[in-house]
Amino acid sequence: MAEQNALAEHFERTIERDQRIEPRDWMPDAYRKTVLRQVAQHAHSEIIGMQPEGAWITRAPSLRRKAILLAKVQDEAGHGLYLYAAAETLGGDRMELTERLIAGAQKYSSIFNYPTLTFADVGVIGWLVDGAAICNQVPLCRSSYGPYARAMIRICKEESFHQRQGYELLMTMMRGTDAQREMVQDAVNRWWWPSLMMFGPPDAESTHTAQSMAWKIKRHTNDELRQRFVDMTVPQAEALGVTLPDPDLRWNPERGHYDFGEVDWDEFRRVISGDGPCNAERIAVRRAAHEEGAWVREAAAAHAAKRARRAKEAA
Ligand code: FAQ
């Protein structure tokens, strides 16, 4: 009992001093569970998030755009892998996590359940979706769980390239023909509100924020980050020459922030409970990839077993 108290006290002190919790450290079960939940959902989001843009790789309008898009989508795969590795340090099993994802038992970001209708969507995903991801993830570089915080540092550097390539693509299209400008505006109209939903439900309805903030897993609330994203994005939209589809969006000098309209939270709830425009398709594609990859996993396991046996024989 005394030992247990000392461990709990050490955990609390580590959090209080802004130091990191490492895999070898004692941690409360609820802490382990909620970090694992967040990290696993984040990993799933990166992997599912390859699909909407991946659909445009074969249809990219030039070799340059294709090379950029290939690199970006490949980066997302890498992010998923770092995050699954971080989940493993908490006792998560990668196979089990994937099975939970394809069974619909574990969530991934709502944003990836919307379709990519034109190549302008690739630019808008880079600008808005990666922009929102950066806004949300930069503070996670200071998350209290060490392996998660360290994974975030590299991920954020890569996300920053992703956002720039999106903005540059949109700038190019905005300097093009009327039809191209219309494509960009149409994509902005479709992605703006779903991007605001990425930050999660309003604080008053967020199940995990209070505890995750107390444990410094999260450093800001969902609403704080959503506001930061709006403030950051409005001037970028002006520079680009597009209109954000919100009649209530205006600068509030008293608050020193932009006011904005109400997100359609019914739509958000529908999408996260599996009923968005592309949920079924995203999961079906992921399930097929998992099943088609079974022989690779079997071959890798057989190879590892053979090497282990040889090493044992040689010893
Ligand atoms: N979608 O109590 P809270 C990317 C769930 S970026 C789906 O507020 P929490 C990069 C939430 O999990 C996207 N579910 O939860 C990229 C919880 O469900 P549960 C990924 C959502 O954890 C760009 C319930 O609602 N980024 O992939 C969403 O404190 C381009 C109650 O919510 C991250 O995952 C949502 N939008 O705060 C890739 C960032 N929002 O578990 C490819 C790390 C909430 O009780 C292309 N995660 N839920 O069943 C976080 O910062 C947090 O987990 C939040 C949610 C802010 C997402």
Short mmCIF file of C-alpha atoms and ligand atoms in Angstrom, two decimals:
data_model
loop_
_atom_site.label_atom_id
_atom_site.label_comp_id
_atom_site.label_asym_id
_atom_site.label_seq_id
_atom_site.Cartn_x
_atom_site.Cartn_y
_atom_site.Cartn_z
CA MET A 1 0.00 0.00 0.00
CA ALA A 2 2.79 2.41 0.96
CA GLU A 3 4.62 1.46 -2.20
CA GLN A 4 1.47 2.03 -4.27
CA ASN A 5 1.02 5.49 -2.72
CA ALA A 6 4.62 6.37 -3.46
CA LEU A 7 4.17 5.35 -7.11
CA ALA A 8 0.98 7.39 -7.44
CA GLU A 9 2.69 10.37 -5.84
CA HIS A 10 5.64 10.06 -8.18
CA PHE A 11 3.25 10.01 -11.15
CA GLU A 12 1.44 13.15 -9.93
CA ARG A 13 4.73 14.95 -9.29
CA THR A 14 6.04 14.07 -12.76
CA ILE A 15 2.92 15.60 -14.32
CA GLU A 16 3.08 18.64 -12.07
CA ARG A 17 6.70 19.34 -12.99
CA ASP A 18 5.92 19.05 -16.69
CA GLN A 19 8.14 16.02 -17.06
CA ARG A 20 7.28 13.04 -19.25
CA ILE A 21 5.69 9.74 -18.28
CA GLU A 22 7.70 6.94 -19.92
CA PRO A 23 6.60 3.37 -20.72
CA ARG A 24 8.62 1.93 -17.79
CA ASP A 25 6.91 4.28 -15.28
CA TRP A 26 3.95 3.36 -13.16
CA MET A 27 0.77 5.08 -14.36
CA PRO A 28 -2.87 4.87 -13.33
CA ASP A 29 -4.89 2.43 -15.44
CA ALA A 30 -7.22 5.22 -16.54
CA TYR A 31 -4.23 7.28 -17.79
CA ARG A 32 -2.89 4.32 -19.78
CA LYS A 33 -6.34 3.64 -21.18
CA THR A 34 -7.07 7.19 -22.31
CA VAL A 35 -3.63 7.80 -23.88
CA LEU A 36 -3.93 4.47 -25.68
CA ARG A 37 -7.43 5.43 -26.86
CA GLN A 38 -6.25 8.78 -28.22
CA VAL A 39 -3.04 7.46 -29.78
CA ALA A 40 -4.82 4.51 -31.42
CA GLN A 41 -7.56 6.74 -32.86
CA HIS A 42 -4.90 9.12 -34.08
CA ALA A 43 -2.98 6.24 -35.74
CA HIS A 44 -6.17 4.98 -37.40
CA SER A 45 -6.88 8.51 -38.67
CA GLU A 46 -3.49 8.73 -40.35
CA ILE A 47 -3.96 5.39 -42.09
CA ILE A 48 -7.59 5.94 -43.12
CA GLY A 49 -6.57 9.51 -44.02
CA MET A 50 -4.43 8.13 -46.87
CA GLN A 51 -7.56 7.19 -48.81
CA PRO A 52 -9.26 10.50 -49.75
CA GLU A 53 -6.11 11.96 -51.32
CA GLY A 54 -4.70 8.59 -52.39
CA ALA A 55 -7.65 8.35 -54.78
CA TRP A 56 -6.08 11.19 -56.82
CA ILE A 57 -2.55 9.80 -57.23
CA THR A 58 -3.32 8.18 -60.60
CA ARG A 59 -5.15 11.31 -61.78
CA ALA A 60 -2.70 14.01 -60.66
CA PRO A 61 -2.50 16.67 -63.40
CA SER A 62 1.32 16.67 -63.72
CA LEU A 63 4.38 14.65 -62.75
CA ARG A 64 5.29 17.31 -60.16
CA ARG A 65 1.87 17.17 -58.49
CA LYS A 66 1.96 13.36 -58.56
CA ALA A 67 5.40 13.25 -56.87
CA ILE A 68 4.25 15.67 -54.17
CA LEU A 69 1.03 13.76 -53.54
CA LEU A 70 2.80 10.39 -53.43
CA ALA A 71 5.26 11.74 -50.86
CA LYS A 72 2.47 13.19 -48.74
CA VAL A 73 0.35 10.05 -48.71
CA GLN A 74 3.44 8.00 -47.88
CA ASP A 75 4.16 10.36 -44.97
CA GLU A 76 0.69 9.63 -43.57
CA ALA A 77 1.51 5.91 -43.60
CA GLY A 78 4.69 6.70 -41.67
CA HIS A 79 2.75 8.77 -39.12
CA GLY A 80 0.38 5.86 -38.61
CA LEU A 81 3.33 3.57 -38.00
CA TYR A 82 5.02 5.82 -35.41
CA LEU A 83 1.70 6.13 -33.62
CA TYR A 84 0.97 2.39 -33.61
CA ALA A 85 4.49 1.95 -32.21
CA ALA A 86 3.66 4.50 -29.47
CA ALA A 87 0.43 2.55 -28.77
CA GLU A 88 2.49 -0.63 -28.38
CA THR A 89 4.53 0.99 -25.59
CA LEU A 90 1.24 1.18 -23.65
CA GLY A 91 0.50 -2.49 -24.16
CA GLY A 92 -1.66 -2.01 -27.26
CA ASP A 93 -1.50 -4.81 -29.79
CA ARG A 94 -1.32 -3.57 -33.37
CA MET A 95 -3.33 -6.44 -34.84
CA GLU A 96 -6.01 -6.05 -32.21
CA LEU A 97 -6.21 -2.28 -32.78
CA THR A 98 -6.59 -2.78 -36.53
CA GLU A 99 -9.28 -5.38 -35.93
CA ARG A 100 -11.14 -2.96 -33.65
CA LEU A 101 -10.93 -0.28 -36.35
CA ILE A 102 -12.33 -2.48 -39.12
CA ALA A 103 -15.03 -3.81 -36.81
CA GLY A 104 -16.15 -0.20 -36.21
CA ALA A 105 -15.32 -0.52 -32.50
CA GLN A 106 -12.72 2.25 -32.49
CA LYS A 107 -13.01 5.71 -34.02
CA TYR A 108 -10.89 7.64 -36.51
CA SER A 109 -11.19 11.31 -37.44
CA SER A 110 -14.57 12.37 -38.84
CA ILE A 111 -12.87 14.40 -41.57
CA PHE A 112 -11.86 11.36 -43.62
CA ASN A 113 -15.47 10.36 -44.20
CA TYR A 114 -16.02 13.03 -46.84
CA PRO A 115 -15.41 12.45 -50.57
CA THR A 116 -12.69 14.10 -52.67
CA LEU A 117 -14.57 15.24 -55.76
CA THR A 118 -11.95 17.27 -57.67
CA PHE A 119 -8.19 17.86 -57.59
CA ALA A 120 -8.86 21.13 -55.74
CA ASP A 121 -9.84 18.92 -52.79
CA VAL A 122 -6.22 17.77 -52.59
CA GLY A 123 -5.15 21.40 -52.11
CA VAL A 124 -7.93 22.16 -49.65
CA ILE A 125 -7.13 19.06 -47.57
CA GLY A 126 -3.51 20.21 -47.39
CA TRP A 127 -4.47 23.75 -46.43
CA LEU A 128 -7.43 23.18 -44.09
CA VAL A 129 -7.19 19.57 -42.89
CA ASP A 130 -3.43 19.56 -42.38
CA GLY A 131 -3.73 23.12 -41.06
CA ALA A 132 -6.23 21.95 -38.43
CA ALA A 133 -4.07 18.91 -37.72
CA ILE A 134 -1.04 21.15 -37.06
CA CYS A 135 -3.05 23.45 -34.81
CA ASN A 136 -4.20 20.45 -32.79
CA GLN A 137 -0.90 18.57 -32.81
CA VAL A 138 1.76 21.20 -32.11
CA PRO A 139 0.63 21.39 -28.44
CA LEU A 140 0.70 17.56 -28.35
CA CYS A 141 4.50 17.77 -28.77
CA ARG A 142 4.31 18.70 -25.05
CA SER A 143 1.91 15.90 -24.18
CA SER A 144 2.77 14.20 -20.89
CA TYR A 145 3.24 10.76 -22.44
CA GLY A 146 6.84 10.69 -23.75
CA PRO A 147 6.57 8.39 -26.80
CA TYR A 148 3.46 10.25 -28.04
CA ALA A 149 5.04 13.68 -27.57
CA ARG A 150 8.21 12.61 -29.41
CA ALA A 151 6.27 11.06 -32.31
CA MET A 152 4.38 14.36 -32.62
CA ILE A 153 7.56 16.40 -33.16
CA ARG A 154 8.42 14.63 -36.40
CA ILE A 155 4.81 14.37 -37.47
CA CYS A 156 4.31 18.12 -37.10
CA LYS A 157 7.37 18.90 -39.23
CA GLU A 158 5.95 16.76 -42.00
CA GLU A 159 2.43 18.17 -41.61
CA SER A 160 3.87 21.62 -42.12
CA PHE A 161 5.17 20.56 -45.57
CA HIS A 162 1.74 19.08 -46.24
CA GLN A 163 0.01 22.31 -45.46
CA ARG A 164 2.38 24.34 -47.63
CA GLN A 165 1.99 22.06 -50.63
CA GLY A 166 -1.80 22.41 -50.33
CA TYR A 167 -1.68 26.17 -50.10
CA GLU A 168 0.75 26.40 -53.02
CA LEU A 169 -1.50 24.19 -55.15
CA LEU A 170 -4.50 26.41 -54.35
CA MET A 171 -2.51 29.60 -55.09
CA THR A 172 -1.62 28.15 -58.49
CA MET A 173 -5.24 27.27 -59.23
CA MET A 174 -6.43 30.72 -58.09
CA ARG A 175 -4.05 32.28 -60.64
CA GLY A 176 -5.53 30.03 -63.35
CA THR A 177 -8.90 30.06 -65.15
CA ASP A 178 -12.36 30.94 -63.80
CA ALA A 179 -13.20 27.22 -63.81
CA GLN A 180 -10.17 26.51 -61.59
CA ARG A 181 -11.12 29.31 -59.18
CA GLU A 182 -14.64 27.89 -58.99
CA MET A 183 -13.26 24.43 -58.21
CA VAL A 184 -11.24 25.86 -55.33
CA GLN A 185 -14.20 27.78 -53.91
CA ASP A 186 -16.43 24.71 -54.19
CA ALA A 187 -13.86 22.58 -52.35
CA VAL A 188 -13.52 25.24 -49.61
CA ASN A 189 -17.32 25.30 -49.24
CA ARG A 190 -17.41 21.54 -48.73
CA TRP A 191 -14.38 21.18 -46.38
CA TRP A 192 -14.66 24.24 -44.13
CA TRP A 193 -17.24 22.96 -41.63
CA PRO A 194 -15.91 19.39 -41.47
CA SER A 195 -12.46 20.91 -40.71
CA LEU A 196 -13.92 22.70 -37.68
CA MET A 197 -15.38 19.37 -36.52
CA MET A 198 -11.90 17.83 -36.41
CA PHE A 199 -11.30 19.57 -33.07
CA GLY A 200 -13.98 17.47 -31.43
CA PRO A 201 -17.27 18.30 -29.71
CA PRO A 202 -17.78 21.61 -27.86
CA ASP A 203 -16.03 21.67 -24.48
CA ALA A 204 -19.32 21.38 -22.64
CA GLU A 205 -19.99 18.05 -24.36
CA SER A 206 -16.44 16.67 -24.41
CA THR A 207 -16.19 13.50 -22.33
CA HIS A 208 -12.43 13.38 -21.96
CA THR A 209 -11.10 16.96 -22.06
CA ALA A 210 -11.15 17.81 -18.33
CA GLN A 211 -9.27 14.67 -17.28
CA SER A 212 -6.91 14.75 -20.26
CA MET A 213 -6.04 18.40 -19.48
CA ALA A 214 -5.46 17.59 -15.81
CA TRP A 215 -3.03 14.84 -16.89
CA LYS A 216 -1.52 17.20 -19.52
CA ILE A 217 -2.19 14.68 -22.27
CA LYS A 218 -4.10 17.51 -23.99
CA ARG A 219 -2.79 21.06 -23.50
CA HIS A 220 -5.80 23.01 -24.78
CA THR A 221 -9.52 22.37 -24.98
CA ASN A 222 -11.33 21.55 -28.22
CA ASP A 223 -12.95 25.00 -28.39
CA GLU A 224 -9.68 26.84 -27.72
CA LEU A 225 -7.97 25.06 -30.61
CA ARG A 226 -10.96 25.51 -32.92
CA GLN A 227 -10.84 29.27 -32.25
CA ARG A 228 -7.09 29.35 -32.85
CA PHE A 229 -7.60 27.59 -36.19
CA VAL A 230 -10.31 30.05 -37.30
CA ASP A 231 -8.14 33.05 -36.33
CA MET A 232 -5.19 31.61 -38.22
CA THR A 233 -7.15 30.66 -41.34
CA VAL A 234 -9.26 33.76 -42.08
CA PRO A 235 -6.28 35.89 -43.22
CA GLN A 236 -5.00 32.97 -45.30
CA ALA A 237 -8.39 32.73 -47.03
CA GLU A 238 -8.24 36.47 -47.77
CA ALA A 239 -4.75 36.14 -49.25
CA LEU A 240 -5.95 33.26 -51.38
CA GLY A 241 -9.06 35.12 -52.55
CA VAL A 242 -11.67 32.58 -51.37
CA THR A 243 -14.72 33.08 -49.19
CA LEU A 244 -15.22 30.93 -46.11
CA PRO A 245 -18.84 29.69 -46.15
CA ASP A 246 -19.99 31.24 -42.89
CA PRO A 247 -22.16 34.40 -42.89
CA ASP A 248 -21.50 34.87 -39.16
CA LEU A 249 -17.73 35.02 -39.52
CA ARG A 250 -16.47 38.44 -38.43
CA TRP A 251 -13.69 40.02 -36.37
CA ASN A 252 -14.69 40.77 -32.80
CA PRO A 253 -12.40 43.56 -31.54
CA GLU A 254 -13.55 43.09 -27.94
CA ARG A 255 -12.64 39.43 -27.85
CA GLY A 256 -9.64 39.85 -30.14
CA HIS A 257 -10.86 36.81 -32.10
CA TYR A 258 -13.11 35.99 -35.04
CA ASP A 259 -16.69 35.10 -34.15
CA PHE A 260 -18.05 32.24 -36.21
CA GLY A 261 -21.32 30.36 -36.75
CA GLU A 262 -22.54 27.20 -35.09
CA VAL A 263 -21.10 23.93 -36.34
CA ASP A 264 -23.74 21.35 -37.33
CA TRP A 265 -23.17 19.05 -34.37
CA ASP A 266 -25.90 16.65 -35.54
CA GLU A 267 -23.87 16.02 -38.67
CA PHE A 268 -20.73 15.51 -36.53
CA ARG A 269 -22.51 12.95 -34.34
CA ARG A 270 -23.84 11.11 -37.40
CA VAL A 271 -20.40 10.95 -39.00
CA ILE A 272 -18.59 9.70 -35.88
CA SER A 273 -21.24 7.08 -35.26
CA GLY A 274 -20.58 5.56 -38.70
CA ASP A 275 -23.15 7.30 -40.88
CA GLY A 276 -21.08 9.82 -42.84
CA PRO A 277 -20.91 9.96 -46.65
CA CYS A 278 -17.90 7.61 -46.96
CA ASN A 279 -17.65 5.65 -43.66
CA ALA A 280 -18.63 2.31 -45.20
CA GLU A 281 -16.27 2.74 -48.14
CA ARG A 282 -13.30 3.77 -45.96
CA ILE A 283 -13.69 0.75 -43.69
CA ALA A 284 -14.26 -1.63 -46.62
CA VAL A 285 -11.03 -0.46 -48.28
CA ARG A 286 -9.11 -0.81 -45.01
CA ARG A 287 -10.54 -4.27 -44.39
CA ALA A 288 -9.62 -5.43 -47.93
CA ALA A 289 -6.06 -4.10 -47.51
CA HIS A 290 -5.77 -5.93 -44.18
CA GLU A 291 -7.01 -9.21 -45.66
CA GLU A 292 -4.87 -8.91 -48.78
CA GLY A 293 -1.83 -8.24 -46.59
CA ALA A 294 -2.28 -11.43 -44.53
CA TRP A 295 0.30 -13.36 -46.58
CA VAL A 296 2.89 -10.60 -46.03
CA ARG A 297 2.41 -10.79 -42.26
CA GLU A 298 2.63 -14.59 -42.35
CA ALA A 299 5.81 -14.47 -44.46
CA ALA A 300 7.39 -11.86 -42.16
CA ALA A 301 6.54 -13.94 -39.08
CA ALA A 302 7.97 -17.11 -40.68
CA HIS A 303 11.15 -15.21 -41.61
CA ALA A 304 11.54 -13.81 -38.09
CA ALA A 305 11.02 -17.30 -36.60
CA LYS A 306 13.65 -18.75 -38.94
CA ARG A 307 16.18 -16.05 -37.99
CA ALA A 308 15.49 -16.57 -34.29
CA ARG A 309 15.97 -20.32 -34.68
CA ARG A 310 19.27 -19.86 -36.56
CA ALA A 311 20.53 -17.39 -33.99
CA LYS A 312 19.72 -19.89 -31.24
CA GLU A 313 21.47 -22.71 -33.12
CA ALA A 314 24.56 -20.55 -33.66
CA ALA A 315 24.73 -19.54 -29.99
N1 FAQ B 1 -13.64 12.52 -35.25
O1 FAQ B 1 -14.09 13.88 -25.23
P1 FAQ B 1 -13.68 14.21 -26.61
C1 FAQ B 1 -4.57 13.57 -39.27
C2 FAQ B 1 -14.56 11.41 -30.35
S1 FAQ B 1 -5.39 14.63 -38.22
C3 FAQ B 1 -13.93 11.33 -34.68
O2 FAQ B 1 -13.50 15.65 -26.95
P2 FAQ B 1 -10.81 13.74 -26.84
C4 FAQ B 1 -3.54 14.15 -40.19
C5 FAQ B 1 -13.51 11.14 -29.30
O3 FAQ B 1 -12.51 10.27 -29.76
C6 FAQ B 1 -6.76 13.75 -37.48
N2 FAQ B 1 -14.13 11.18 -33.35
O4 FAQ B 1 -12.36 13.35 -26.97
C7 FAQ B 1 -3.87 13.93 -41.60
C8 FAQ B 1 -14.35 10.58 -28.18
O5 FAQ B 1 -14.73 9.24 -28.54
P3 FAQ B 1 -14.42 7.97 -27.57
C9 FAQ B 1 -6.41 12.94 -36.28
C10 FAQ B 1 -14.00 12.28 -32.59
O6 FAQ B 1 -10.03 12.54 -27.19
C11 FAQ B 1 -4.17 15.00 -42.41
C12 FAQ B 1 -15.63 11.40 -28.29
O7 FAQ B 1 -15.69 11.87 -29.64
N3 FAQ B 1 -5.89 13.75 -35.23
O8 FAQ B 1 -4.88 12.43 -39.19
C13 FAQ B 1 -13.67 13.53 -33.11
O9 FAQ B 1 -10.53 14.40 -25.54
C14 FAQ B 1 -4.49 14.84 -43.77
C15 FAQ B 1 -15.66 12.56 -27.31
O10 FAQ B 1 -14.70 13.58 -27.66
C16 FAQ B 1 -5.92 13.34 -33.94
O11 FAQ B 1 -6.38 12.26 -33.63
C17 FAQ B 1 -13.49 13.63 -34.50
N4 FAQ B 1 -13.21 14.78 -35.11
O12 FAQ B 1 -10.60 14.88 -27.97
C18 FAQ B 1 -3.85 12.67 -42.18
C19 FAQ B 1 -5.30 14.27 -32.94
N5 FAQ B 1 -13.62 14.42 -32.11
O13 FAQ B 1 -12.95 7.76 -27.60
C20 FAQ B 1 -4.16 12.47 -43.55
C21 FAQ B 1 -5.16 13.69 -31.57
C22 FAQ B 1 -13.92 13.74 -30.96
O14 FAQ B 1 -14.90 8.33 -26.20
C23 FAQ B 1 -4.48 13.57 -44.34
N6 FAQ B 1 -6.42 13.60 -30.90
N7 FAQ B 1 -14.15 12.46 -31.28
O15 FAQ B 1 -15.16 6.82 -28.21
C24 FAQ B 1 -6.98 14.61 -30.18
O16 FAQ B 1 -6.44 15.70 -30.07
C25 FAQ B 1 -8.27 14.34 -29.47
O17 FAQ B 1 -8.43 12.94 -29.39
C26 FAQ B 1 -9.53 15.00 -30.13
C27 FAQ B 1 -10.77 14.56 -29.35
C28 FAQ B 1 -9.41 16.50 -30.10
C29 FAQ B 1 -9.69 14.52 -31.59
#
